[in-house]
């Protein structure tokens, strides 16, 4: 819940990013995905939890295709105000490049989000413009030869939507018998 790492990496006199502060989360938890054209184009996936945005850098565009998996590198928490941020982080600063809001909305946890986040297996439903339905973030076991110095690799996985599957079964024609 601390924004210490976030603030340490930025010079707020030089960058338009919000300084923000940790605060109490709303009843409806927000999410945002920002398309970030930094050194490498990636997508910043952020879920509101405990008054901050838990954040992952996703190298490839998330797709709403069941079973689709994307690497998601866990990064520092961001303030809730960052969910509205778009603009250009100047050259020479951490994360330099253009930040655009790619998707936003609200999310609902499936289970206890605090315990599941700590365990490394967080399931949730997204209610966004582009991404909807069931998703999961699953922490991968660290590799001993991983050069990322403590960065946690997770997978962002599009799950089968139970409600959609039930509607599809109900709409499917009944099979004929006796042939």
Coordinates of C-alpha atoms in Angstrom, one line a residue:
X1 CA 0.0 0.0 0.0
X2 CA 3.0 2.2 0.1
X3 CA 3.9 4.6 -2.8
X4 CA 7.5 5.0 -1.6
X5 CA 9.0 3.1 -4.6
X6 CA 6.7 5.0 -7.1
X7 CA 7.7 8.4 -5.7
X8 CA 11.4 7.5 -5.5
X9 CA 11.5 6.8 -9.2
X10 CA 10.0 10.2 -10.3
X11 CA 10.8 13.9 -10.2
X12 CA 7.4 15.5 -10.0
X13 CA 8.8 18.9 -10.8
X14 CA 9.8 17.5 -14.2
X15 CA 7.1 14.9 -15.1
X16 CA 3.3 15.4 -15.4
X17 CA 2.6 12.1 -13.5
X18 CA 0.4 12.5 -10.4
X19 CA 2.2 12.4 -7.1
X20 CA -1.0 10.9 -5.5
X21 CA -1.5 9.3 -2.2
X22 CA -2.7 6.0 -0.8
X23 CA -6.3 6.3 0.3
X24 CA -9.3 4.1 1.0
X25 CA -10.6 2.2 -2.0
X26 CA -14.1 2.9 -3.3
X27 CA -16.9 0.3 -3.2
X28 CA -16.6 -0.3 -6.9
X29 CA -12.9 -1.1 -7.6
X30 CA -11.5 0.6 -10.7
X31 CA -9.1 -0.8 -13.3
X32 CA -7.2 0.8 -16.1
X33 CA -5.0 -0.4 -18.9
X34 CA -2.6 2.2 -20.3
X35 CA -0.8 1.8 -23.7
X36 CA 2.7 2.9 -22.8
X37 CA 5.1 3.7 -25.7
X38 CA 8.3 3.8 -23.6
X39 CA 11.6 2.1 -24.6
X40 CA 9.4 -0.8 -25.6
X41 CA 5.7 -0.6 -26.3
X42 CA 3.7 -2.3 -23.5
X43 CA 0.5 -2.2 -21.7
X44 CA 0.3 -1.2 -18.0
X45 CA -2.4 -3.3 -16.3
X46 CA -3.7 -1.7 -13.1
X47 CA -6.2 -3.0 -10.5
X48 CA -7.4 -0.9 -7.6
X49 CA -6.8 -2.6 -4.3
X50 CA -6.0 -1.3 -0.8
X51 CA -6.2 2.4 -1.9
X52 CA -3.6 2.0 -4.7
X53 CA -3.3 0.6 -8.2
X54 CA -1.6 -2.8 -8.2
X55 CA 0.4 -2.7 -11.4
X56 CA 1.8 -5.1 -14.0
X57 CA 3.7 -4.3 -17.3
X58 CA 2.2 -6.5 -20.1
X59 CA 4.5 -6.7 -23.1
X60 CA 1.8 -7.7 -25.6
X61 CA -1.7 -6.3 -26.0
X62 CA -4.3 -8.2 -23.9
X63 CA -6.8 -10.1 -26.0
X64 CA -10.3 -11.2 -24.9
X65 CA -9.7 -14.7 -26.2
X66 CA -10.4 -17.6 -23.8
X67 CA -7.1 -19.2 -22.8
X68 CA -5.0 -16.4 -24.0
X69 CA -2.0 -15.8 -21.7
X70 CA 0.2 -12.8 -21.5
X71 CA 3.3 -12.2 -19.5
X72 CA 2.7 -9.6 -16.8
X73 CA 5.7 -8.3 -14.9
X74 CA 4.7 -7.0 -11.5
X75 CA 5.9 -3.4 -10.9
X76 CA 5.5 -0.8 -8.1
X77 CA 2.1 0.3 -6.9
X78 CA 0.7 3.5 -8.4
X79 CA -1.6 6.1 -6.9
X80 CA -5.3 5.9 -7.8
X81 CA -5.0 9.2 -9.6
X82 CA -2.7 7.5 -12.1
X83 CA -5.8 5.7 -13.5
X84 CA -6.7 9.0 -15.2
X85 CA -3.2 9.9 -16.4
X86 CA -2.4 10.2 -20.1
X87 CA 0.3 12.3 -21.7
X88 CA 4.0 12.2 -22.3
X89 CA 6.6 11.4 -19.7
X90 CA 9.7 13.5 -20.8
X91 CA 12.9 11.9 -22.1
X92 CA 15.4 11.2 -19.4
X93 CA 12.8 10.3 -16.8
X94 CA 11.7 6.9 -15.6
X95 CA 9.1 5.4 -18.1
X96 CA 9.7 8.2 -20.7
X97 CA 7.3 8.0 -23.6
X98 CA 3.6 8.5 -24.4
X99 CA 0.9 7.0 -22.1
X100 CA -2.6 6.6 -23.4
X101 CA -5.7 5.1 -21.7
X102 CA -6.4 1.9 -23.7
X103 CA -9.2 0.6 -21.5
X104 CA -10.8 1.4 -18.2
X105 CA -13.8 0.3 -16.1
X106 CA -14.3 -1.5 -12.8
X107 CA -13.5 -5.0 -11.6
X108 CA -14.9 -7.4 -9.2
X109 CA -12.9 -10.0 -7.4
X110 CA -13.8 -13.7 -7.4
X111 CA -12.9 -14.7 -3.8
X112 CA -10.9 -12.8 -1.3
X113 CA -8.7 -10.4 -3.3
X114 CA -6.2 -9.8 -0.5
X115 CA -5.6 -13.4 0.3
X116 CA -5.6 -14.4 -3.4
X117 CA -3.1 -11.6 -4.3
X118 CA -0.8 -12.7 -1.5
X119 CA -1.0 -16.3 -2.7
X120 CA -0.4 -15.2 -6.3
X121 CA -3.6 -16.4 -7.9
X122 CA -6.1 -13.6 -8.3
X123 CA -9.3 -14.2 -10.2
X124 CA -11.7 -11.4 -11.2
X125 CA -14.3 -10.1 -13.6
X126 CA -13.5 -7.0 -15.7
X127 CA -16.2 -4.6 -16.8
X128 CA -14.4 -2.4 -19.3
X129 CA -15.0 -1.0 -22.8
X130 CA -12.6 -3.5 -24.5
X131 CA -12.1 -6.2 -21.9
X132 CA -14.9 -7.9 -20.1
X133 CA -15.5 -11.2 -18.3
X134 CA -13.4 -13.5 -16.3
X135 CA -9.7 -13.1 -16.0
X136 CA -6.9 -14.4 -13.7
X137 CA -3.4 -13.1 -12.7
X138 CA -1.2 -16.0 -11.6
X139 CA 2.3 -15.6 -10.2
X140 CA 4.9 -17.8 -11.8
X141 CA 7.7 -19.5 -9.9
X142 CA 10.9 -17.5 -10.2
X143 CA 13.7 -18.9 -12.3
X144 CA 17.1 -19.1 -10.7
X145 CA 18.7 -17.5 -13.8
X146 CA 16.1 -14.7 -14.1
X147 CA 18.1 -11.4 -14.5
X148 CA 15.2 -9.1 -13.5
X149 CA 16.4 -8.7 -9.9
X150 CA 13.3 -9.4 -7.9
X151 CA 10.6 -8.6 -10.5
X152 CA 7.8 -11.0 -10.2
X153 CA 6.5 -12.6 -13.4
X154 CA 2.8 -13.3 -13.5
X155 CA 0.5 -14.5 -16.3
X156 CA -2.6 -12.6 -17.3
X157 CA -5.1 -15.2 -18.5
X158 CA -8.5 -14.8 -20.1
X159 CA -10.8 -17.3 -18.5
X160 CA -14.0 -18.9 -19.8
X161 CA -17.0 -16.9 -18.7
X162 CA -19.5 -19.1 -16.9
X163 CA -22.5 -16.8 -17.7
X164 CA -21.5 -16.6 -21.4
X165 CA -21.1 -20.4 -21.6
X166 CA -24.5 -21.0 -20.0
X167 CA -26.2 -18.6 -22.5
X168 CA -24.5 -20.4 -25.4
X169 CA -25.6 -23.8 -24.1
X170 CA -29.2 -22.5 -23.7
X171 CA -29.2 -21.0 -27.2
X172 CA -27.8 -24.2 -28.9
X173 CA -30.4 -26.3 -30.7
X174 CA -31.3 -29.6 -29.0
X175 CA -29.6 -32.6 -30.6
X176 CA -31.9 -34.9 -32.4
X177 CA -32.2 -38.5 -31.2
X178 CA -32.6 -41.9 -32.8
X179 CA -30.7 -41.7 -36.0

